[in-house]
Amino acid sequence: MSKRKKYINSNPSLISVWEAIIIIVFAFVAYGNTIQNDYNIDDAYIVPLDSQNDIIKEGVSAIPTLLTSRYNQGEGVTYGYRPMGKITMVFEYMWWGNSPHNSHVVNILLYALNIILLLVFLRMLSIIGIHMPKQVIYIGLLLFIFHPIHTEVVASIKNREEILCFSFLIIALIFYLKFFRDRKTYNLIPFLIFLFLAILSKETALNVFGWLILLSGVGIKYTDRKVSGVKTIMKILGIFIIGIIISQIVFSHLLKDLTPTDLEFSFEQNPYRSYPLLNVVPNGIQTIFFYIKKLILPFPLVFYYGYNMLPVQDWSMILPYVGLLIIIAIGFYIIRNFILKKDFVMSFWLCVLGISIFPFANLVYAIYITGIVGERLVYQASFAFCMIIAIFIGNLTSNAHRLRIKLNTQALTLAVVTPILLVFLLLTIQRNTFWKDKRTLYEHDMKYLSNSARANFIMANHYMKTINEIANTDKVKQVNAAKRYFIKSIDVYPDYSDAKIKLASVYANYLGKPDSAIYYLATVKKDASQYYLTSLEILGDLYVKELQDEKKAVEYYQSYFAMDSLNERVYQKMMNIYFEFGAFQEIVQTAEVAMQNDWLMGYVDMGDAMFNNGEIVRSIYYYNVAIEKGYNDPKLVEKVNQLIHNK
């Protein structure tokens, strides 16, 4: 047996108690100051802060419902399936209710656990011939612990789903490596269980397919087990088939009554989807290098990267060609190294980096991402990046003698690594303070987000949502600030319908300028679907309440009802005006539509129309239909009885 084969078949010590303790301490050093923070952006997705997540308060009995519910539910915003984050909140609420400070402690502990698992995984990689010196492993993990790009994941309670997903995924891969080493099929059971938990945490677990192909390919090539290679491949294919079958059975059962997704991804949320297919590669290359840039220089970090933060690229620009050449060169480097069995550890981590970034590179339109990019989306990729830097530093310091540097390897390593770690740590601690609460985060980041339509909208919307929480003396100032941010969001993206509607509300309800409100509402385009309908209704309301022009108002209500005859609220507003003007024909026509919708008020209104027109018998008929269908109004019953008696 060769020395290499003997090493690969060994069972290395995975982690010591002291290593685990040190990791936990470092995690709290980096993120301990988040404990004092409040809830922040998107935390309401998993924390029971409003009626949407009240079910979490029911305790363990809520878990089956969470497993068969969408991640977010509400008209026009129902989407996703990631129950694990909410399930963790079930237990937190049982133990201490809503406590952002305790939840931040849990996030830090989960983060530390994730890093402990990564250390185990790094040592388990020796099973497939990926052996790294202890020094390189430690440097990679320290870089990962302190990297500022993780602040969105750790400082945001909602984003613990990323930590949970990566942790379960790593555990699954550890069991896969055990299967690869021992060829024991029973290792596939925990592998599938933890992979299932990872998928329940977040969809990013689907990176597992890239991981499995890479681990299997490297393992077969580098472990001197070529005789059993075919059998291994067959077992790997078996894993995929078994996993797909089990997932199909389990998920189809869990999701059989799931509400369909109805989230409308608008342009300012997913702008790249609106551009020609020819732009996919240029924009994808720009996205990849944006992530690499942020991993190398994680400043500035902001809470949202939306429309106009990354200028649209096409093939008339130089960046796509330069980027494509770099990617092709890296690809040749990886292939060459694998063929020649040279620097294959570095090539391995370059592959992991590509696998982790690819789903979020805007190269596949079927993958929906809110915004163009997101710091949380490179949480897994940052692990590969940190290992690449660690290997690079290790190679640099081990060859220091060639550069005539007199420091020994350890001293030189400390000299190189320490400044990087200190800068990362200081940036992380500082960034954590900006995550104190929504207002602190928004107001700090806006200086870097002047070109983001969505970020300006979020800032303005936050001001208006919290207007009742501040003193009257500050309300005017805050309303004007909200107005400026809404206007800025429209300046960046002139077709921002939602911003126009919210700005109109500010003008009409707070600044007493209905004409300005009407101006912005009138510019909402018809192809904006639901936003256009909303603008029509608000325009009608403004003409009724502010301008006392009910004839003009009814024109907008009619336009709405012609496009959507299922809105009972607009129907009622329209009917009130018809009755006021005695528009018998319009009342009858509109009430007929309401009766087709089986609205009880449609029968009542038709009865009222017939009564006012002197057709008593017909009015009694429609009143009785309404009563028989469940319209419970004693006054109507009394009126019918009187009509029958008088008749």
Short mmCIF file of N, CA and C in Angstrom, two decimals, residues 40-94:
data_model
loop_
_atom_site.label_atom_id
_atom_site.label_comp_id
_atom_site.label_asym_id
_atom_site.label_seq_id
_atom_site.Cartn_x
_atom_site.Cartn_y
_atom_site.Cartn_z
N ASN A 40 -34.58 43.92 12.59
CA ASN A 40 -34.17 44.74 11.46
C ASN A 40 -34.89 44.30 10.20
N ILE A 41 -34.37 44.76 9.07
CA ILE A 41 -35.00 44.53 7.77
C ILE A 41 -35.28 43.04 7.54
N ASP A 42 -36.51 42.74 7.18
CA ASP A 42 -36.97 41.39 6.80
C ASP A 42 -37.08 40.41 7.96
N ASP A 43 -36.76 40.81 9.20
CA ASP A 43 -36.88 39.88 10.32
C ASP A 43 -38.32 39.41 10.51
N ALA A 44 -39.27 40.25 10.10
CA ALA A 44 -40.69 39.89 10.25
C ALA A 44 -41.06 38.67 9.41
N TYR A 45 -40.19 38.27 8.47
CA TYR A 45 -40.47 37.06 7.69
C TYR A 45 -40.52 35.82 8.58
N ILE A 46 -39.72 35.79 9.65
CA ILE A 46 -39.70 34.59 10.50
C ILE A 46 -40.09 34.87 11.94
N VAL A 47 -40.00 36.12 12.39
CA VAL A 47 -40.32 36.47 13.78
C VAL A 47 -41.79 36.87 13.85
N PRO A 48 -42.53 36.42 14.89
CA PRO A 48 -43.96 36.78 15.00
C PRO A 48 -44.16 38.23 15.45
N LEU A 49 -43.83 39.17 14.55
CA LEU A 49 -43.97 40.59 14.85
C LEU A 49 -45.33 41.13 14.41
N ASP A 50 -46.03 40.39 13.53
CA ASP A 50 -47.35 40.82 13.08
C ASP A 50 -48.22 39.59 12.90
N SER A 51 -49.41 39.80 12.40
CA SER A 51 -50.38 38.71 12.30
C SER A 51 -49.93 37.60 11.35
N GLN A 52 -49.04 37.92 10.41
CA GLN A 52 -48.61 36.92 9.44
C GLN A 52 -47.97 35.71 10.10
N ASN A 53 -47.22 35.94 11.18
CA ASN A 53 -46.51 34.84 11.84
C ASN A 53 -47.07 34.52 13.22
N ASP A 54 -48.31 34.87 13.46
CA ASP A 54 -48.92 34.58 14.76
C ASP A 54 -48.92 33.08 15.07
N ILE A 55 -48.94 32.27 14.03
CA ILE A 55 -49.00 30.82 14.24
C ILE A 55 -47.79 30.33 15.03
N ILE A 56 -46.65 31.03 14.92
CA ILE A 56 -45.44 30.64 15.65
C ILE A 56 -45.69 30.64 17.16
N LYS A 57 -46.59 31.50 17.60
CA LYS A 57 -46.89 31.60 19.03
C LYS A 57 -47.61 30.37 19.56
N GLU A 58 -48.10 29.52 18.66
CA GLU A 58 -48.83 28.33 19.09
C GLU A 58 -47.92 27.22 19.57
N GLY A 59 -46.61 27.37 19.38
CA GLY A 59 -45.66 26.38 19.87
C GLY A 59 -45.46 25.23 18.90
N VAL A 60 -45.09 24.07 19.45
CA VAL A 60 -44.73 22.91 18.64
C VAL A 60 -45.87 22.49 17.71
N SER A 61 -47.10 22.70 18.14
CA SER A 61 -48.24 22.31 17.31
C SER A 61 -48.30 23.07 15.99
N ALA A 62 -47.54 24.17 15.91
CA ALA A 62 -47.54 24.97 14.68
C ALA A 62 -46.63 24.39 13.60
N ILE A 63 -45.73 23.49 13.98
CA ILE A 63 -44.72 23.00 13.03
C ILE A 63 -45.33 22.33 11.81
N PRO A 64 -46.33 21.45 11.94
CA PRO A 64 -46.92 20.85 10.73
C PRO A 64 -47.47 21.90 9.76
N THR A 65 -48.07 22.96 10.31
CA THR A 65 -48.59 24.03 9.45
C THR A 65 -47.46 24.77 8.76
N LEU A 66 -46.38 25.03 9.49
CA LEU A 66 -45.23 25.72 8.90
C LEU A 66 -44.61 24.90 7.78
N LEU A 67 -44.65 23.58 7.94
CA LEU A 67 -44.08 22.70 6.92
C LEU A 67 -44.93 22.64 5.65
N THR A 68 -46.16 23.13 5.73
CA THR A 68 -47.03 23.12 4.55
C THR A 68 -47.50 24.53 4.21
N SER A 69 -46.67 25.51 4.56
CA SER A 69 -47.02 26.91 4.28
C SER A 69 -45.91 27.58 3.49
N ARG A 70 -46.29 28.60 2.76
CA ARG A 70 -45.32 29.39 2.04
C ARG A 70 -44.46 30.21 3.01
N TYR A 71 -43.27 30.56 2.55
CA TYR A 71 -42.35 31.37 3.35
C TYR A 71 -42.97 32.72 3.69
N ASN A 72 -43.61 33.31 2.70
CA ASN A 72 -44.30 34.58 2.92
C ASN A 72 -45.67 34.49 2.26
N GLN A 73 -46.69 34.97 2.97
CA GLN A 73 -48.04 34.85 2.44
C GLN A 73 -48.78 36.18 2.55
N GLY A 74 -49.53 36.48 1.52
CA GLY A 74 -50.30 37.71 1.45
C GLY A 74 -50.60 37.99 -0.01
N GLU A 75 -51.65 38.73 -0.28
CA GLU A 75 -52.04 38.98 -1.66
C GLU A 75 -50.92 39.66 -2.43
N GLY A 76 -50.45 39.00 -3.48
CA GLY A 76 -49.40 39.57 -4.32
C GLY A 76 -47.99 39.36 -3.80
N VAL A 77 -47.84 38.75 -2.62
CA VAL A 77 -46.50 38.55 -2.04
C VAL A 77 -46.33 37.14 -1.49
N THR A 78 -47.06 36.19 -2.03
CA THR A 78 -46.95 34.80 -1.57
C THR A 78 -45.88 34.09 -2.39
N TYR A 79 -44.85 33.58 -1.70
CA TYR A 79 -43.76 32.93 -2.42
C TYR A 79 -42.89 32.15 -1.46
N GLY A 80 -42.03 31.30 -2.02
CA GLY A 80 -40.96 30.63 -1.28
C GLY A 80 -41.42 29.47 -0.42
N TYR A 81 -40.43 28.67 -0.02
CA TYR A 81 -40.69 27.57 0.91
C TYR A 81 -39.41 27.32 1.69
N ARG A 82 -39.32 27.86 2.92
CA ARG A 82 -38.15 27.71 3.79
C ARG A 82 -38.61 27.68 5.25
N PRO A 83 -39.20 26.60 5.68
CA PRO A 83 -39.80 26.58 7.02
C PRO A 83 -38.81 26.51 8.18
N MET A 84 -37.54 26.13 7.97
CA MET A 84 -36.65 25.87 9.10
C MET A 84 -36.40 27.11 9.96
N GLY A 85 -36.23 28.27 9.33
CA GLY A 85 -36.02 29.48 10.12
C GLY A 85 -37.18 29.75 11.05
N LYS A 86 -38.40 29.59 10.55
CA LYS A 86 -39.58 29.80 11.38
C LYS A 86 -39.70 28.75 12.48
N ILE A 87 -39.29 27.53 12.16
CA ILE A 87 -39.35 26.47 13.17
C ILE A 87 -38.42 26.79 14.34
N THR A 88 -37.24 27.35 14.06
CA THR A 88 -36.35 27.75 15.16
C THR A 88 -37.01 28.82 16.02
N MET A 89 -37.78 29.71 15.39
CA MET A 89 -38.46 30.76 16.14
C MET A 89 -39.57 30.20 17.01
N VAL A 90 -40.15 29.07 16.63
CA VAL A 90 -41.16 28.42 17.47
C VAL A 90 -40.59 28.14 18.85
N PHE A 91 -39.38 27.56 18.88
CA PHE A 91 -38.76 27.22 20.16
C PHE A 91 -38.29 28.47 20.90
N GLU A 92 -37.78 29.43 20.15
CA GLU A 92 -37.37 30.68 20.81
C GLU A 92 -38.56 31.36 21.47
N TYR A 93 -39.69 31.39 20.78
CA TYR A 93 -40.85 32.06 21.35
C TYR A 93 -41.36 31.30 22.58
N MET A 94 -41.25 29.99 22.54
CA MET A 94 -41.65 29.19 23.71
C MET A 94 -40.78 29.50 24.92
#
